[in-house]
Short mmCIF file of C-alpha atoms in Angstrom, two decimals:
data_model
loop_
_atom_site.label_atom_id
_atom_site.label_comp_id
_atom_site.label_asym_id
_atom_site.label_seq_id
_atom_site.Cartn_x
_atom_site.Cartn_y
_atom_site.Cartn_z
CA MET O 725 46.64 62.62 10.85
CA ILE O 726 44.26 63.61 13.62
CA LEU O 727 41.37 62.94 11.26
CA VAL O 728 42.56 59.41 10.50
CA VAL O 729 43.14 58.70 14.18
CA ALA O 730 39.68 60.02 15.08
CA ALA O 731 37.98 57.94 12.38
CA CYS O 732 39.86 54.82 13.45
CA GLY O 733 38.93 55.56 17.06
CA VAL O 734 35.26 55.70 16.11
CA LEU O 735 35.56 52.38 14.26
CA LEU O 736 37.27 50.74 17.25
CA PHE O 737 34.65 52.17 19.61
CA ALA O 738 31.83 50.71 17.53
CA ALA O 739 33.69 47.38 17.45
CA ALA O 740 34.11 47.45 21.23
CA ILE O 741 30.38 48.10 21.70
CA ALA O 742 29.48 45.17 19.43
CA VAL O 743 31.92 42.88 21.25
CA LEU O 744 30.52 43.94 24.62
CA TYR O 745 27.05 43.04 23.38
CA ARG O 746 28.28 39.54 22.50
CA ILE O 747 30.10 39.14 25.83
CA GLU O 748 26.93 40.11 27.67
CA ARG O 749 24.66 37.81 25.66
CA GLY O 750 26.84 34.72 25.73
CA PRO O 751 25.07 32.31 25.62
CA SER O 752 27.93 30.12 26.88
CA THR O 753 31.28 30.77 28.52
CA LEU O 754 33.12 29.93 25.33
CA ASP O 755 31.14 32.49 23.31
CA ARG O 756 32.13 35.07 25.89
CA MET O 757 35.75 34.00 25.66
CA VAL O 758 35.66 34.46 21.89
CA GLY O 759 34.38 37.97 22.57
CA VAL O 760 37.22 38.60 25.01
CA ASP O 761 39.68 37.51 22.30
CA VAL O 762 38.30 40.11 19.92
CA MET O 763 38.31 42.67 22.73
CA THR O 764 42.03 42.02 23.18
CA SER O 765 42.47 42.75 19.50
CA VAL O 766 40.49 45.99 19.89
CA VAL O 767 42.70 47.04 22.78
CA LEU O 768 45.83 46.28 20.74
CA GLY O 769 44.43 48.35 17.86
CA ALA O 770 43.75 51.26 20.21
CA LEU O 771 47.30 50.99 21.54
CA ALA O 772 48.63 51.04 17.98
CA LEU O 773 46.58 54.18 17.31
CA LEU O 774 47.97 55.83 20.45
CA VAL O 775 51.53 54.93 19.53
CA ALA O 776 51.06 56.15 15.95
CA TYR O 777 49.55 59.45 17.08
CA THR O 778 51.99 60.32 19.87
CA ARG O 779 55.01 58.59 18.22
CA ARG O 780 56.21 57.32 21.58
CA ALA O 781 58.21 54.11 21.64
CA ASP O 782 57.91 53.27 25.34
CA LEU O 783 54.69 51.26 25.05
CA LEU O 784 56.34 48.26 23.42
CA ALA O 785 56.12 45.98 26.45
CA VAL O 786 52.39 46.68 26.71
CA PHE O 787 51.80 45.18 23.26
CA VAL O 788 53.62 41.99 24.17
CA VAL O 789 51.94 41.65 27.57
CA VAL O 790 48.42 42.27 26.26
CA SER O 791 48.75 39.71 23.47
CA VAL O 792 50.24 37.07 25.81
CA VAL O 793 47.57 37.61 28.47
CA GLY O 794 44.78 37.33 25.88
CA PHE O 795 46.13 34.02 24.64
CA LEU O 796 46.63 32.56 28.12
CA GLY O 797 43.14 33.61 29.19
CA SER O 798 41.32 31.89 26.35
CA VAL O 799 43.44 28.73 26.67
CA ALA O 800 42.80 28.55 30.42
CA VAL O 801 39.04 28.93 29.96
CA ALA O 802 39.02 26.33 27.19
CA ARG O 803 40.84 23.88 29.47
CA ALA O 804 38.40 24.48 32.31
CA ALA O 805 35.23 24.13 30.19
CA ARG O 806 32.69 21.64 31.55
CA PRO O 807 29.42 20.34 30.11
CA GLU O 808 26.66 22.62 31.30
CA ASP O 809 22.98 22.14 31.97
CA PRO O 810 20.94 24.01 29.33
CA GLY O 811 18.51 25.14 32.04
CA LYS O 812 21.26 26.91 33.97
CA ARG O 813 22.54 29.14 31.19
CA ARG O 814 21.11 32.36 32.58
CA ILE O 815 21.33 34.12 35.91
CA LEU O 816 18.20 33.53 37.99
CA THR O 817 16.01 36.35 39.21
CA ILE O 818 15.62 36.97 42.93
CA GLU O 819 12.17 35.33 43.02
CA GLU O 820 13.45 32.17 41.34
CA GLU O 821 16.41 32.01 43.73
CA ARG O 822 14.02 32.35 46.68
CA ALA O 823 11.70 29.63 45.37
CA ILE O 824 14.63 27.24 44.92
CA ALA O 825 15.94 28.03 48.42
CA GLU O 826 12.49 27.38 49.93
CA ALA O 827 12.17 24.09 48.06
CA GLU O 828 15.58 22.99 49.35
CA ALA O 829 14.68 24.01 52.92
CA ALA O 830 11.41 22.03 52.73
CA GLU O 831 13.32 19.01 51.47
CA GLU O 832 15.79 19.24 54.34
CA ASP O 833 12.92 19.49 56.85
CA SER O 834 11.30 16.32 55.54
CA GLN O 835 14.63 14.50 55.68
CA THR O 836 15.26 15.50 59.30
CA ASP O 837 11.70 14.37 60.17
CA GLU O 838 12.46 10.95 58.80
CA ASP O 839 15.68 10.79 60.75
CA ASN O 840 13.98 11.68 64.03
CA ALA O 841 11.06 9.28 63.58
CA GLU O 842 10.78 6.35 65.98
CA PRO O 843 12.33 3.19 64.59
CA VAL O 844 9.70 0.56 63.90
CA HIS O 845 11.69 -2.33 65.32
CA PRO O 846 14.15 -0.88 67.85
CA ASP O 847 15.75 -4.17 68.75
CA GLY O 848 14.31 -6.27 65.92
CA SER O 849 12.42 -8.60 68.32
CA ASP O 850 8.87 -7.14 68.49
CA GLU O 851 7.12 -9.62 66.22
CA GLU O 852 8.73 -12.69 67.72
CA ASP O 853 7.65 -11.66 71.21
CA THR O 854 3.97 -11.29 70.28
CA ASP O 855 4.00 -14.61 68.42
CA GLY O 856 5.70 -16.61 71.12
CA MET T 567 59.31 60.82 1.94
CA ASP T 568 58.22 61.10 5.54
CA ASN T 569 54.90 62.41 4.39
CA ILE T 570 54.34 59.47 2.05
CA LEU T 571 55.20 56.99 4.78
CA ASP T 572 52.80 58.70 7.16
CA VAL T 573 50.01 58.39 4.61
CA VAL T 574 50.81 54.71 4.00
CA GLY T 575 50.80 54.05 7.74
CA ALA T 576 47.49 55.87 8.13
CA VAL T 577 45.95 53.73 5.36
CA PHE T 578 47.19 50.60 7.16
CA LEU T 579 45.65 51.80 10.42
CA ALA T 580 42.33 52.57 8.72
CA VAL T 581 42.17 49.13 7.08
CA GLY T 582 43.10 47.45 10.37
CA CYS T 583 40.42 49.25 12.35
CA SER T 584 37.81 48.50 9.68
CA LEU T 585 38.68 44.79 9.89
CA THR T 586 38.33 44.91 13.67
CA LEU T 587 34.85 46.34 13.17
CA VAL T 588 34.09 43.58 10.65
CA ALA T 589 35.10 40.96 13.21
CA ALA T 590 32.95 42.58 15.87
CA ILE T 591 29.89 42.78 13.58
CA GLY T 592 30.35 39.15 12.62
CA LEU T 593 30.60 38.24 16.30
CA VAL T 594 27.21 39.81 16.90
CA ARG T 595 25.45 38.44 13.83
CA TYR T 596 26.71 34.87 13.49
CA PRO T 597 24.45 32.24 15.03
CA ASP T 598 26.61 29.66 16.84
CA LEU T 599 29.92 29.07 18.56
CA ILE T 600 31.86 27.61 15.64
CA SER T 601 30.99 30.37 13.16
CA ARG T 602 31.69 33.01 15.79
CA GLN T 603 35.05 31.36 16.34
CA HIS T 604 35.70 31.60 12.62
CA ILE T 605 34.79 35.28 12.31
CA ALA T 606 36.61 36.18 15.50
CA THR T 607 39.90 34.57 14.52
CA LYS T 608 40.63 35.39 10.90
CA PRO T 609 39.78 39.12 10.50
CA GLN T 610 41.07 39.71 14.01
CA VAL T 611 44.58 38.51 13.20
CA LEU T 612 44.63 40.35 9.86
CA SER T 613 43.43 43.55 11.54
CA LEU T 614 46.12 43.19 14.16
CA ILE T 615 48.76 42.77 11.47
CA PHE T 616 47.51 45.89 9.67
CA ASN T 617 47.30 47.95 12.86
CA LEU T 618 50.74 47.07 14.13
CA THR T 619 52.35 47.47 10.69
CA GLY T 620 50.72 50.88 10.37
CA ALA T 621 52.02 51.96 13.75
CA ALA T 622 55.50 50.68 12.93
CA ILE T 623 55.49 52.53 9.58
CA ILE T 624 54.42 55.78 11.22
CA VAL T 625 56.81 55.66 14.18
CA ARG T 626 59.81 54.35 12.14
CA ASP T 627 61.85 53.24 15.14
CA SER T 628 63.94 50.08 14.96
CA SER T 629 63.05 48.63 18.39
CA MET T 630 59.39 49.46 17.66
CA THR T 631 59.48 47.60 14.36
CA TRP T 632 61.10 44.52 15.85
CA THR T 633 58.66 44.39 18.72
CA MET T 634 55.78 44.68 16.26
CA ILE T 635 57.19 41.80 14.23
CA LEU T 636 57.48 39.79 17.46
CA VAL T 637 53.89 40.50 18.45
CA ILE T 638 52.61 39.66 14.95
CA ALA T 639 54.52 36.38 14.91
CA PHE T 640 53.21 35.55 18.37
CA GLN T 641 49.64 36.26 17.28
CA LEU T 642 50.04 34.15 14.15
CA ILE T 643 51.16 31.24 16.32
CA THR T 644 48.71 31.60 19.19
CA ALA T 645 45.48 32.67 17.47
CA PRO T 646 44.97 29.26 15.76
CA ILE T 647 45.85 27.48 19.01
CA SER T 648 43.33 29.36 21.13
CA ALA T 649 40.66 29.15 18.43
CA HIS T 650 41.22 25.41 18.10
CA MET T 651 41.12 24.86 21.87
CA LEU T 652 37.94 26.89 22.31
CA SER T 653 36.16 25.11 19.45
CA ARG T 654 37.28 21.71 20.66
CA ALA T 655 36.18 22.46 24.21
CA GLY T 656 32.85 23.64 22.81
CA TYR T 657 32.44 20.41 20.84
CA ARG T 658 33.39 18.18 23.72
CA THR T 659 31.10 19.89 26.19
CA GLY T 660 28.11 19.66 23.88
CA ARG T 661 27.78 23.32 22.94
CA VAL T 662 27.99 22.60 19.19
CA ASP T 663 24.98 21.44 17.19
CA THR T 664 26.60 18.51 15.38
CA SER T 665 23.63 18.00 13.04
CA GLU T 666 24.56 21.27 11.29
CA LEU T 667 28.12 20.19 10.51
CA VAL T 668 29.07 19.07 6.99
CA VAL T 669 32.31 17.36 8.00
CA ASP T 670 32.59 15.96 11.53
CA ASP T 671 35.90 14.19 12.06
CA LEU T 672 35.81 14.48 15.85
CA HIS T 673 32.65 12.37 16.09
CA GLU T 674 34.53 9.31 14.91
CA ASP T 675 37.33 9.90 17.40
CA LEU T 676 34.99 10.42 20.33
CA HIS T 677 32.06 8.08 19.81
CA VAL T 678 33.26 5.08 17.79
CA ALA T 679 34.78 2.44 20.04
CA PRO T 680 38.56 2.75 20.07
CA PRO T 681 40.71 -0.31 19.41
CA HIS T 682 41.97 -2.33 22.36
CA GLY T 683 44.57 -0.59 24.48
CA ASP T 684 43.77 2.88 23.17
CA ASN T 685 43.52 5.40 26.00
CA ARG T 686 42.42 8.23 23.77
CA GLU T 687 39.61 9.24 26.08
CA ASN T 688 42.20 10.55 28.52
CA ILE T 689 43.38 13.13 26.00
CA ARG T 690 41.44 16.33 26.04
#
């Protein structure tokens, strides 16, 4: 029995590693959510192994709760999915973040300069005065 | 008799864990969202059925067995729902390469002009 449980544990561990790789790589939120679904299944399998090895019957509620939470999580993420910009699919490095922040700051500076500039025709009557 | 049942339960657990590993390998190797959805849903549910049945056979407790049946039934209902919702959300948010699809029924629903009075675009 211990041998079977150990072998199954190794299989589940390898599965969990593979699923973690997919969750890390993405590339989109929905791919990650698919990975989380499979991870829920891995957790349920590990619980089944634990129950089979120790023969305890007090973990029943955990099975129900884990399966319900996995379902609700993926449905919630699917509902909240939005179209995403292909350029924003990865986390930026610190240098890229800094460059973007500097560009935004420069843009704000130029805008405030325009706001503070002297109006060309303050009362709208300059040209008429010189003509008349 | 107990011994035989233990062995049967252990075989169920081994098959279930192997199927979980199959699902995980497929999740890593398959190229896009739809095929990952496919590999993540079908072997996952079957592996869950095998795992929980194996545990129920080994423990042989009535409340255990009924709870396992409940969880299996719940998974059989919810796994297609969540898979469908994730794939549909992926399609509608442009994460699916539609040129690779053989059959594309959603394209007609989404991009061909609906008849007058149809508010289908409000349904997500």
